[in-house]
Amino acid sequence: MKAFIKEPLFHFLLIGAVLFLIFKVYDDPADSQSSQIIITDGQIAFLKANYARTRQRTPSKEEEQGLIDNYLREEILYREALALGFDKNDSVIRNRLRQKMDLMSDELAGIAVPTDDQLQQFLDNNSEKFITEPQIAFRHIFVDIAHRGIAAEDEAERILSLLLDEGNRTDPDSLGDRLMQPKSFTLTRVSEIAKLFGKPFSLELLKLTPGQWTGPIQSGYGLHLIFVSDYVAGSLPQLDKIRGTIEWEWSAANKKELKENIYKELRKKYTVEFERSENGVKTSQAVSTAPAAQEKQQ
Amino acid sequence: MTIPEELVSQYSPGSSIYNSIWDDITRTADRFNEPGRFTALIGFEWTSVPKGFNLHRNVILRDDGVRARMVIPLTTQPPLGTTDPLDLYQWLADYKTKTGGQTFAIAHNGNLSNGWMFPMVDTYAGGKVDKNYVELRAKWEPLYEVTQIKGDGETHPSLSPSDEFADHETLAKGNLDLTQLKTPDMLKREYAREALKNGLVLEQQLGTNPYKFGMIGATDSHTSLATAEEDNFFGKSTSVEPSATRVAHPFVKSKLGAIEGYELSASGYQGVWAIENTREAIFDAMERKETYATTGPRMLVRFFGGWEFEDDDLRSRTPAFIGYKKGVPMGGNLSKSSADKGPNFMIIALRDPIGANLDRVQIIKGWLDKDGKTHERIYDVAVSDGRSIAEDGRCKTPVGNTVDTEAATWTNTIGAAELSAIWTDPDFDPAVTAFYYTRILEIPTPRWVLYDKVRLGAKIPKEAKLIQQERAYSSPIWYTP
């Protein structure tokens, strides 16, 4: 029984029932068919408070009368419109009511506080969404194709063999051409590197062997000899590291699921018939009370 | 414009709808702000548009949601709202006092203000451009949004007749709702370059330069998308996302005329030289005007001013270190030096890593002469493809054009990936107040409408421009005797 009371769907139905009772008892002292309109002190105070909030002052006597007149007009036209059935088959009104139902379900879902187990499970089930990007630390030597033309390849080869032969005796910063980008990068996400050098460059970079001068690989600017000094593969972070994000995503998923469950529950109350007309003669076909497989949540 | 009473009341400060939106925006920004990786600054647009005259300002906060939620954004509808910038300055001052935080405002689209964005004598709200006005404007508006979807605002051909690149994406038809058409006298109070010049005049008259602003670009789109390049332009709002017909959908239409869909500009972005990717560092860099605008390409632009730069400085592999050591960066100030030559500048521009090559680097100088008249002059300081720069400081040879209008493509067979220069002002007068900024031009590339034609089969009206030269504008460096 306890578990049942915790069930949001139960709350949804309960709130619905309570709201129904409240409107029945208080809001409608006379129903929409009645010709009696009762305006309470409370309602007038509400109108005045609304006015004061917008205008930052209380209404004058005349303005107060205007507010009441306006309310009265609205109430009368509202009742008459209902009596004429204007609320039926109006897509704006239907949409608004549907929105209110969705809102109620969203607010209910918002109350739920996930346990650590639930969050961990969510993280595991959606790992591809939360896995971090690979990071690379590297330095590079730039060879400018625009200035060197077809000789650029040879120059890159020359520098590479110099680096491989002389090893630590050569300062890499003294080699190559100038480029207005940093010469060395501490661990940097691949997408950040792509922003500076283009995506093909960042993908090539991932393929290089760490710990040695290699290349050249090409960017939009020219050729680059590369020394990859560190590489950290993408991994699934610990829950505590991204708790905020997971809570947010879990809550969004939870809202969606609850909305769907409520709909399924409500759907059970209805049978649906598709009515076809053939040569002016109506033929009916009943379908099961369970939601058809092709029905999708909107 | 009349707005229904109910709407005003629902969207005024104090109403539940209004407050919940501010609450939502600030919490969302906090949630996704990730220092070092992704900065989400909190801000809002103060959409002042009295009689259709665009006086819009974006308000930017340095702080997080806790401080932001201690205030509610200023609106423009009376009784609580106001369209007078002086009231906005008061709101900004109040924010500072109340929260201990920091904030400033950035105006955009002077081209739709019909002469009210950069006033010289009277303000639209009925005030005067007096000591109070110039001081407050200089204090609260360190930047100006010089390029965006609703037109580029650097300069207009009739203000800069000797500038052959001036007519870039200009939109000079009238005010924002086209209830009043443009007249030529309005232009000089609408464009950034002219305002930078007029600021020198006001400084001489009133002691403070109200238009001493840095340059930024932005989209002003309502889609949350950074799509200011020509080949990814996703439009101003969801109603004009890419389609075969969006070029024919007017942005504004009135009895007097129309701003056509194809006239909108796929622009722009802001570059900021901040010491780290955080709210605080980016805000501070904007406050000191170390910014530049681009019309879409992600160019890298360095601009330093000083007295001692030498050609050898460019041969260094780390010229920016020398830039900061010997001079001031974009947005900075130079004052009189004992040197007998003019100030010199170090400029380095690198093209977008996946974009088009560069055509040329220019310095644009504006100054106030002894008779109180303003002037402007353009110098080409670095050009691609071995072209020469004449005695008068200009390169008359165009870079060429590789755009294939059938396929919407271009090639980087012309232009340069990187251009740089050390340039000394040959016409320097130590007694004259001046400013200098750099403009970087790309080689010609297709405009977004050409991509719509090739990819989506859009029918392009004859009047639509198909080719353009994208560009970057740096914040100026000012010289004061």
CSV table of C-alpha atoms in Angstrom, one decimal, chain A residues 53-56 133 173-181 183 189 191-192 195-198 220-221 244 248, chain B residues 5 9 12-15 31-32 34 37 79-80 300 302 314 316-317 319 348 350-354 418 420:
chain,number,residue,atom,x,y,z
A,53,ARG,CA,1.2,44.6,-8.9
A,54,THR,CA,1.3,45.9,-12.4
A,55,ARG,CA,0.8,49.6,-11.7
A,56,GLN,CA,2.6,49.8,-8.4
A,133,GLU,CA,35.8,13.3,-25.1
A,173,ASP,CA,60.5,26.1,-31.2
A,174,SER,CA,63.4,27.2,-33.4
A,175,LEU,CA,62.1,25.2,-36.3
A,176,GLY,CA,59.4,25.8,-38.9
A,177,ASP,CA,57.3,28.8,-39.9
A,178,ARG,CA,55.2,31.2,-37.8
A,179,LEU,CA,51.5,30.6,-37.1
A,180,MET,CA,49.4,32.6,-34.8
A,181,GLN,CA,48.3,29.6,-32.8
A,183,LYS,CA,52.8,25.9,-30.2
A,189,ARG,CA,39.5,18.2,-25.8
A,191,SER,CA,36.5,19.3,-30.3
A,192,GLU,CA,38.5,22.3,-29.0
A,195,LYS,CA,37.9,24.6,-33.6
A,196,LEU,CA,41.4,25.9,-34.0
A,197,PHE,CA,42.7,23.6,-36.8
A,198,GLY,CA,39.7,22.1,-38.4
A,220,GLY,CA,43.7,24.4,-43.4
A,221,TYR,CA,46.8,26.5,-42.8
A,244,GLY,CA,24.0,18.0,-11.5
A,248,TRP,CA,18.7,17.3,-14.8
B,5,GLU,CA,-3.5,45.8,-21.5
B,9,SER,CA,0.2,43.3,-17.2
B,12,SER,CA,5.5,43.4,-16.5
B,13,PRO,CA,7.8,43.0,-13.6
B,14,GLY,CA,6.0,41.5,-10.6
B,15,SER,CA,3.7,39.2,-12.6
B,31,ARG,CA,23.4,25.3,-14.9
B,32,PHE,CA,25.2,25.3,-18.2
B,34,GLU,CA,31.2,25.6,-17.1
B,37,ARG,CA,35.0,25.4,-21.1
B,79,PRO,CA,4.1,52.5,-16.3
B,80,LEU,CA,7.0,50.4,-15.0
B,300,LEU,CA,42.0,35.6,-35.3
B,302,ARG,CA,45.8,40.8,-33.1
B,314,LEU,CA,56.9,40.2,-36.6
B,316,SER,CA,59.2,36.4,-33.6
B,317,ARG,CA,57.2,33.2,-33.2
B,319,PRO,CA,54.6,38.3,-31.5
B,348,ILE,CA,48.4,40.1,-37.3
B,350,LEU,CA,44.8,34.6,-39.4
B,351,ARG,CA,41.9,33.4,-41.4
B,352,ASP,CA,39.2,31.1,-40.2
B,353,PRO,CA,40.7,27.5,-40.0
B,354,ILE,CA,38.0,26.2,-42.3
B,418,GLU,CA,47.9,35.0,-42.7
B,420,SER,CA,50.7,40.8,-40.8
